[in-house]
Short mmCIF file of N, CA and C in Angstrom, two decimals:
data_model
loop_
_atom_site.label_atom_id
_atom_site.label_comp_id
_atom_site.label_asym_id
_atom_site.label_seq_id
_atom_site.Cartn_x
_atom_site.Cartn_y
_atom_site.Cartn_z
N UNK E 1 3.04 -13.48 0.84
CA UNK E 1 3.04 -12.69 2.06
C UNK E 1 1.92 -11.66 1.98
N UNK E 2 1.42 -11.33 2.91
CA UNK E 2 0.48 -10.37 3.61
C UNK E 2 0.89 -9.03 4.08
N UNK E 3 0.72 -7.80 3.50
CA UNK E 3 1.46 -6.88 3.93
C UNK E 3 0.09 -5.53 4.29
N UNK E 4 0.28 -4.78 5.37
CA UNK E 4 -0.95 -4.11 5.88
C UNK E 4 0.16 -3.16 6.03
N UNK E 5 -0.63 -1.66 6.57
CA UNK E 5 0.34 -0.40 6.69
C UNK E 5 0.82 -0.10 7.87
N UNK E 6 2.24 0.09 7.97
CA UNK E 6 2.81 0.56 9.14
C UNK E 6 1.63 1.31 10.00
N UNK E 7 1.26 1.44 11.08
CA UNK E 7 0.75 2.31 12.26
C UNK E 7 1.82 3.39 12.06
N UNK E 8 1.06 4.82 11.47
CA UNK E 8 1.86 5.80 12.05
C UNK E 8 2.42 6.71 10.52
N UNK E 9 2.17 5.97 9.40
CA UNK E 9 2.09 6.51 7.87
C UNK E 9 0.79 6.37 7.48
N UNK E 10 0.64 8.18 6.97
CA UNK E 10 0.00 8.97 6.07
C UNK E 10 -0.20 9.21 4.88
N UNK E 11 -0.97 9.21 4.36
CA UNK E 11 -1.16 9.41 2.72
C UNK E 11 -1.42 11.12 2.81
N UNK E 12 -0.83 11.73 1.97
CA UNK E 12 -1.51 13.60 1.81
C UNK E 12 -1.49 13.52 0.39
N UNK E 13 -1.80 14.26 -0.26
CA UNK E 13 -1.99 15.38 -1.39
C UNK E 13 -1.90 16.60 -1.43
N UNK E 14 -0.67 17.16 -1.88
CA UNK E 14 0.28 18.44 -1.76
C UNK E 14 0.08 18.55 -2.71
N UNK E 15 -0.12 20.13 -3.50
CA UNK E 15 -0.01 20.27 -5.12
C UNK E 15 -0.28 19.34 -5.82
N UNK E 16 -1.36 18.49 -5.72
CA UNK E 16 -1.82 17.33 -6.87
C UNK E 16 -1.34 16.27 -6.97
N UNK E 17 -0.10 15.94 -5.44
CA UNK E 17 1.25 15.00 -5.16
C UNK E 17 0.87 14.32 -4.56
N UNK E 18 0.53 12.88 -4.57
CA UNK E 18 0.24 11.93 -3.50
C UNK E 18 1.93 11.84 -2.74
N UNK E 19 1.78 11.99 -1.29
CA UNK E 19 3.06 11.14 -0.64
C UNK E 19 2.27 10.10 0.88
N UNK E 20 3.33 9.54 0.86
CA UNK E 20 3.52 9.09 1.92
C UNK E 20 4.70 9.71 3.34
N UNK E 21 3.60 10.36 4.28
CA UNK E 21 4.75 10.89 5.46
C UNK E 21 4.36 9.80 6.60
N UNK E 22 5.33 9.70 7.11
CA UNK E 22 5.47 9.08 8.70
C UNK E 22 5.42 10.35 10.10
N UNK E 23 4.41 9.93 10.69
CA UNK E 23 4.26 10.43 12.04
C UNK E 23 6.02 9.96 12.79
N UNK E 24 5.94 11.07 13.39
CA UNK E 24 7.05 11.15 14.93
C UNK E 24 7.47 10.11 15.32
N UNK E 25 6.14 9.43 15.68
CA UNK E 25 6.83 8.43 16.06
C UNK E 25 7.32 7.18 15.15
N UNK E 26 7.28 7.32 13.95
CA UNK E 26 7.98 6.57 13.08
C UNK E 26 9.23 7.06 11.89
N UNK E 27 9.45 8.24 12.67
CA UNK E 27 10.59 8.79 11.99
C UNK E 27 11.64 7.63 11.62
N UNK E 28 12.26 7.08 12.43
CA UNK E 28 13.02 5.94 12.30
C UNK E 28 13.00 5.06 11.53
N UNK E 29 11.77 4.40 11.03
CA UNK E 29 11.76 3.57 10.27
C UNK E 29 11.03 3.83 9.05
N UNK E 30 10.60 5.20 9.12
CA UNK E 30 10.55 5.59 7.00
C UNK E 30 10.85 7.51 7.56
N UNK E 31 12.44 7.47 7.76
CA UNK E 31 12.58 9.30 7.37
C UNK E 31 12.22 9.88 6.87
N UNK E 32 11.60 9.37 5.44
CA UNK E 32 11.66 10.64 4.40
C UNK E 32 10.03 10.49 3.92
N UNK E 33 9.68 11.69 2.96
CA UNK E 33 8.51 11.91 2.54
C UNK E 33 8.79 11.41 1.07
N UNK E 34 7.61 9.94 0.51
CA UNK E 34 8.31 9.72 -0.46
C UNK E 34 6.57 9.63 -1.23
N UNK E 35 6.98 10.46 -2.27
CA UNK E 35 5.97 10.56 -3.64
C UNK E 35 5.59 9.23 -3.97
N UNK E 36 4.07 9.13 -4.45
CA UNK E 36 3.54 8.01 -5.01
C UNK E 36 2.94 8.04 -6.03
N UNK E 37 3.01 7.51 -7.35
CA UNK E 37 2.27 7.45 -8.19
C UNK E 37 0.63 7.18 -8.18
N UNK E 38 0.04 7.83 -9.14
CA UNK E 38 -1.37 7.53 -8.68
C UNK E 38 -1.95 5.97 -8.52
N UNK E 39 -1.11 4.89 -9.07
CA UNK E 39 -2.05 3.77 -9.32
C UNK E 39 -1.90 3.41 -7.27
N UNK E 40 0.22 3.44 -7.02
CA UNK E 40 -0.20 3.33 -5.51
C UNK E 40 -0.76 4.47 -4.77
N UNK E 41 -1.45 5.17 -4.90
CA UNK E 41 -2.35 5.95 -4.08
C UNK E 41 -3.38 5.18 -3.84
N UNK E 42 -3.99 4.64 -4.98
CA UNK E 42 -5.20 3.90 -4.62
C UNK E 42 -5.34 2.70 -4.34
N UNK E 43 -4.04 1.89 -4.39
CA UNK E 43 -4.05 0.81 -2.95
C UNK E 43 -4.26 1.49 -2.03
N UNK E 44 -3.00 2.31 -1.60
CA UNK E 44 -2.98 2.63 0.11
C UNK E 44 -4.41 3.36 0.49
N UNK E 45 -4.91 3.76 -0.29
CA UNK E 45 -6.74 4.32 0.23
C UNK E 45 -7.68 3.21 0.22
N UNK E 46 -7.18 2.10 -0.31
CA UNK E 46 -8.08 0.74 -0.12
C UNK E 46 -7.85 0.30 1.61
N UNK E 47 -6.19 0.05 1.16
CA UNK E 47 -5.78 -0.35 2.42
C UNK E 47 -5.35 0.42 3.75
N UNK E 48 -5.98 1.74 3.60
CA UNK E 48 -6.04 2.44 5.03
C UNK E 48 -7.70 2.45 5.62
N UNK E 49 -8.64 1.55 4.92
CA UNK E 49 -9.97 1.32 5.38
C UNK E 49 -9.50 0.03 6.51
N UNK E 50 -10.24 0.01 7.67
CA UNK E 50 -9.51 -0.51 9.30
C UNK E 50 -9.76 -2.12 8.25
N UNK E 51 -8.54 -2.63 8.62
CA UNK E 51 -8.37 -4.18 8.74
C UNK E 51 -7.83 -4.59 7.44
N UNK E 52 -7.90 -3.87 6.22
CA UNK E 52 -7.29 -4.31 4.87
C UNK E 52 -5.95 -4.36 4.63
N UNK E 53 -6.09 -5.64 3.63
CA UNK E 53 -4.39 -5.17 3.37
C UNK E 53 -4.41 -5.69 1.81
N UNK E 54 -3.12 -6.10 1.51
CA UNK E 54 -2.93 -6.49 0.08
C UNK E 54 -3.81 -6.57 -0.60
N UNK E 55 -4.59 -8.01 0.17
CA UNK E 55 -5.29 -9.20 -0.01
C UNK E 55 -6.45 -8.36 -0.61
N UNK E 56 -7.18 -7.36 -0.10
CA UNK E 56 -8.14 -6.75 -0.40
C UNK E 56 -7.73 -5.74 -1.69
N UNK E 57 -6.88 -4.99 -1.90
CA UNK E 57 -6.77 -4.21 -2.94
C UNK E 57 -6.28 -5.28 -3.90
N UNK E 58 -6.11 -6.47 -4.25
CA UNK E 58 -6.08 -7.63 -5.69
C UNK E 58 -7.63 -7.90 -5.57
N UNK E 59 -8.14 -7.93 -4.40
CA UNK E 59 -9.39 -8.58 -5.08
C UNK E 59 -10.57 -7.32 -5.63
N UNK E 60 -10.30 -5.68 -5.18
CA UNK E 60 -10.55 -4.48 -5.64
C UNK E 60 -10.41 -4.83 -7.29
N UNK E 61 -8.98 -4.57 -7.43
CA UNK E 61 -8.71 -4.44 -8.78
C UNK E 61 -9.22 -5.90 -10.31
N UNK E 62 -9.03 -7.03 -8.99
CA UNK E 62 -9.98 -8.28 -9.59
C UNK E 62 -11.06 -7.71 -10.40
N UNK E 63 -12.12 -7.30 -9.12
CA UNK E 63 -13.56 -6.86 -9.92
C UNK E 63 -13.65 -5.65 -10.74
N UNK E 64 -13.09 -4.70 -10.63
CA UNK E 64 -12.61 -3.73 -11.42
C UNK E 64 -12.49 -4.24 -13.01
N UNK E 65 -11.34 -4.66 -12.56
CA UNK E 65 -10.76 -4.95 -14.10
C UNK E 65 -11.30 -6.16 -14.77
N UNK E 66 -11.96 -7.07 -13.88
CA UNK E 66 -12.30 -8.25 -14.57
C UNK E 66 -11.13 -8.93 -15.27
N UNK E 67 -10.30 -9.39 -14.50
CA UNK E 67 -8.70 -9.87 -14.72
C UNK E 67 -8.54 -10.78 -13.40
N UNK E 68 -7.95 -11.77 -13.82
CA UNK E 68 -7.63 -12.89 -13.01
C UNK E 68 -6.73 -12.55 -11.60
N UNK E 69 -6.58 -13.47 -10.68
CA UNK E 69 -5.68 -12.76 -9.88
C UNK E 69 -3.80 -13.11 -10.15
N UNK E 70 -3.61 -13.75 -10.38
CA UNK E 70 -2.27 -13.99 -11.11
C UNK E 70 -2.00 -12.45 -12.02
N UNK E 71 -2.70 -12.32 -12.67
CA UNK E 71 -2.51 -10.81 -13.30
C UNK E 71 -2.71 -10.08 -12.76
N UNK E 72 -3.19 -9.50 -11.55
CA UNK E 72 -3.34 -8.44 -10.99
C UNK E 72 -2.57 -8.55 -9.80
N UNK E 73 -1.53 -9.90 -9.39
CA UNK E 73 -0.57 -10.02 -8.48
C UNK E 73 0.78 -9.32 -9.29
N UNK E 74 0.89 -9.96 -10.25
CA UNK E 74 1.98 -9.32 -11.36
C UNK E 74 2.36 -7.85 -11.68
N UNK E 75 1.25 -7.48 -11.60
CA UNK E 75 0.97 -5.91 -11.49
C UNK E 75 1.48 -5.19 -9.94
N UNK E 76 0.81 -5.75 -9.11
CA UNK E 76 0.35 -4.83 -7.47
C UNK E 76 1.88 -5.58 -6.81
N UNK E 77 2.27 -6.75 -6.70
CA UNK E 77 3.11 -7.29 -6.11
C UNK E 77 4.27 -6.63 -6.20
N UNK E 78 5.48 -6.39 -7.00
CA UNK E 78 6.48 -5.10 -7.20
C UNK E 78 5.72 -3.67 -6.03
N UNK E 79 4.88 -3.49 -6.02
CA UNK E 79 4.60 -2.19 -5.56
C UNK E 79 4.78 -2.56 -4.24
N UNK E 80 3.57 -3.84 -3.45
CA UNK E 80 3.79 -3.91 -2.09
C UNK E 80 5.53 -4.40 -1.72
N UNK E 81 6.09 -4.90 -2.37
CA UNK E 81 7.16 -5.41 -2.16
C UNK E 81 8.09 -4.06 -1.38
N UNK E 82 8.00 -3.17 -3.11
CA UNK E 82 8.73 -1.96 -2.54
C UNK E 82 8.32 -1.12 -1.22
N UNK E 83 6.85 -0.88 -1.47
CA UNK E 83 6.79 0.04 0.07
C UNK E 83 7.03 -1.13 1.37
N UNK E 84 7.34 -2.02 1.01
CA UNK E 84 7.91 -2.98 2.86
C UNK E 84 9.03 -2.95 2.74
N UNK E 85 9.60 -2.98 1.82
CA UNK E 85 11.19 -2.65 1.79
C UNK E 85 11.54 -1.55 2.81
N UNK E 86 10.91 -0.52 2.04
CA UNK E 86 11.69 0.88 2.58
C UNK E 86 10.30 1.34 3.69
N UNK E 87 9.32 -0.11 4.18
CA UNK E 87 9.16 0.23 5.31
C UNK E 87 7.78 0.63 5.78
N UNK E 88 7.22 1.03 4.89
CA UNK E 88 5.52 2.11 4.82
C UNK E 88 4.60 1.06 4.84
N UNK E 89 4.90 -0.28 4.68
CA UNK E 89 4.06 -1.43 4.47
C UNK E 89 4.92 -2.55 5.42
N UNK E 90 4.12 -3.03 6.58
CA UNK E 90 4.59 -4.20 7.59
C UNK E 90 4.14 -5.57 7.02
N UNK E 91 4.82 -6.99 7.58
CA UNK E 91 3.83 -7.86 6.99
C UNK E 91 2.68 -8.08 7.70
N UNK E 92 1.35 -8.74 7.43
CA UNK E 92 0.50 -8.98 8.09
C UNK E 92 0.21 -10.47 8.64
N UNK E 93 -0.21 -10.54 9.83
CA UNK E 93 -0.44 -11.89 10.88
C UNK E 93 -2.01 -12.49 9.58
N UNK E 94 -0.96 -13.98 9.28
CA UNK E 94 -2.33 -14.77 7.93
C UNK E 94 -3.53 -14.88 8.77
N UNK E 95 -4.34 -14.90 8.13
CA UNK E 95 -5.97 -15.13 8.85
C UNK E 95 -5.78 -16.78 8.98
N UNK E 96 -5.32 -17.60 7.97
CA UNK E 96 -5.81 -18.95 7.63
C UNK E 96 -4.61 -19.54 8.70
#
């Protein structure tokens, strides 16, 4: 699956704190202000550049790390999973 960011969630940095807040109009579907570790900070700053999603922050960390993508799904996959769970991450319409 393909997962891109809700319309309407924010990334800030409070006291050295990455979170994720939801605008007004998405109170409903992520209430709360929820802390992120630094590694997901720097997906969601991949994937708040217009049109990215997953797909682009594995192939980031691909060239980065010089690591296959199976290993760098193993890694990133748990993370997108969780933020669509609880909402901060929608799925995305496949290109192919």
């Amino acid at each position: 699956m393909t997962y891109r960011i809700r319309p309407g969630i924010v990334r800030l940095k409070i006291c050295d704190v990455d979170l994720l807040v939801a605008t007004r109009a998405v109170w409903e579907q992520c209430p709360r202000v929820r802390p992120i570790p630094r590694l997901w900070s720097a997906c969601w700053a991949i994937m708040e550049q217009e049109g990215r999603t997953d797909r682009d922050v594995v192939r980031t960390f691909m060239t980065l790390l010089r690591k296959p993508e199976e290993e760098i799904r193993t890694t990133f996959d748990p993370i997108f999973q969780t933020l669509c769970a609880e909402g901060y991450l929608v799925p995305a319409e496949d290109e192919s």
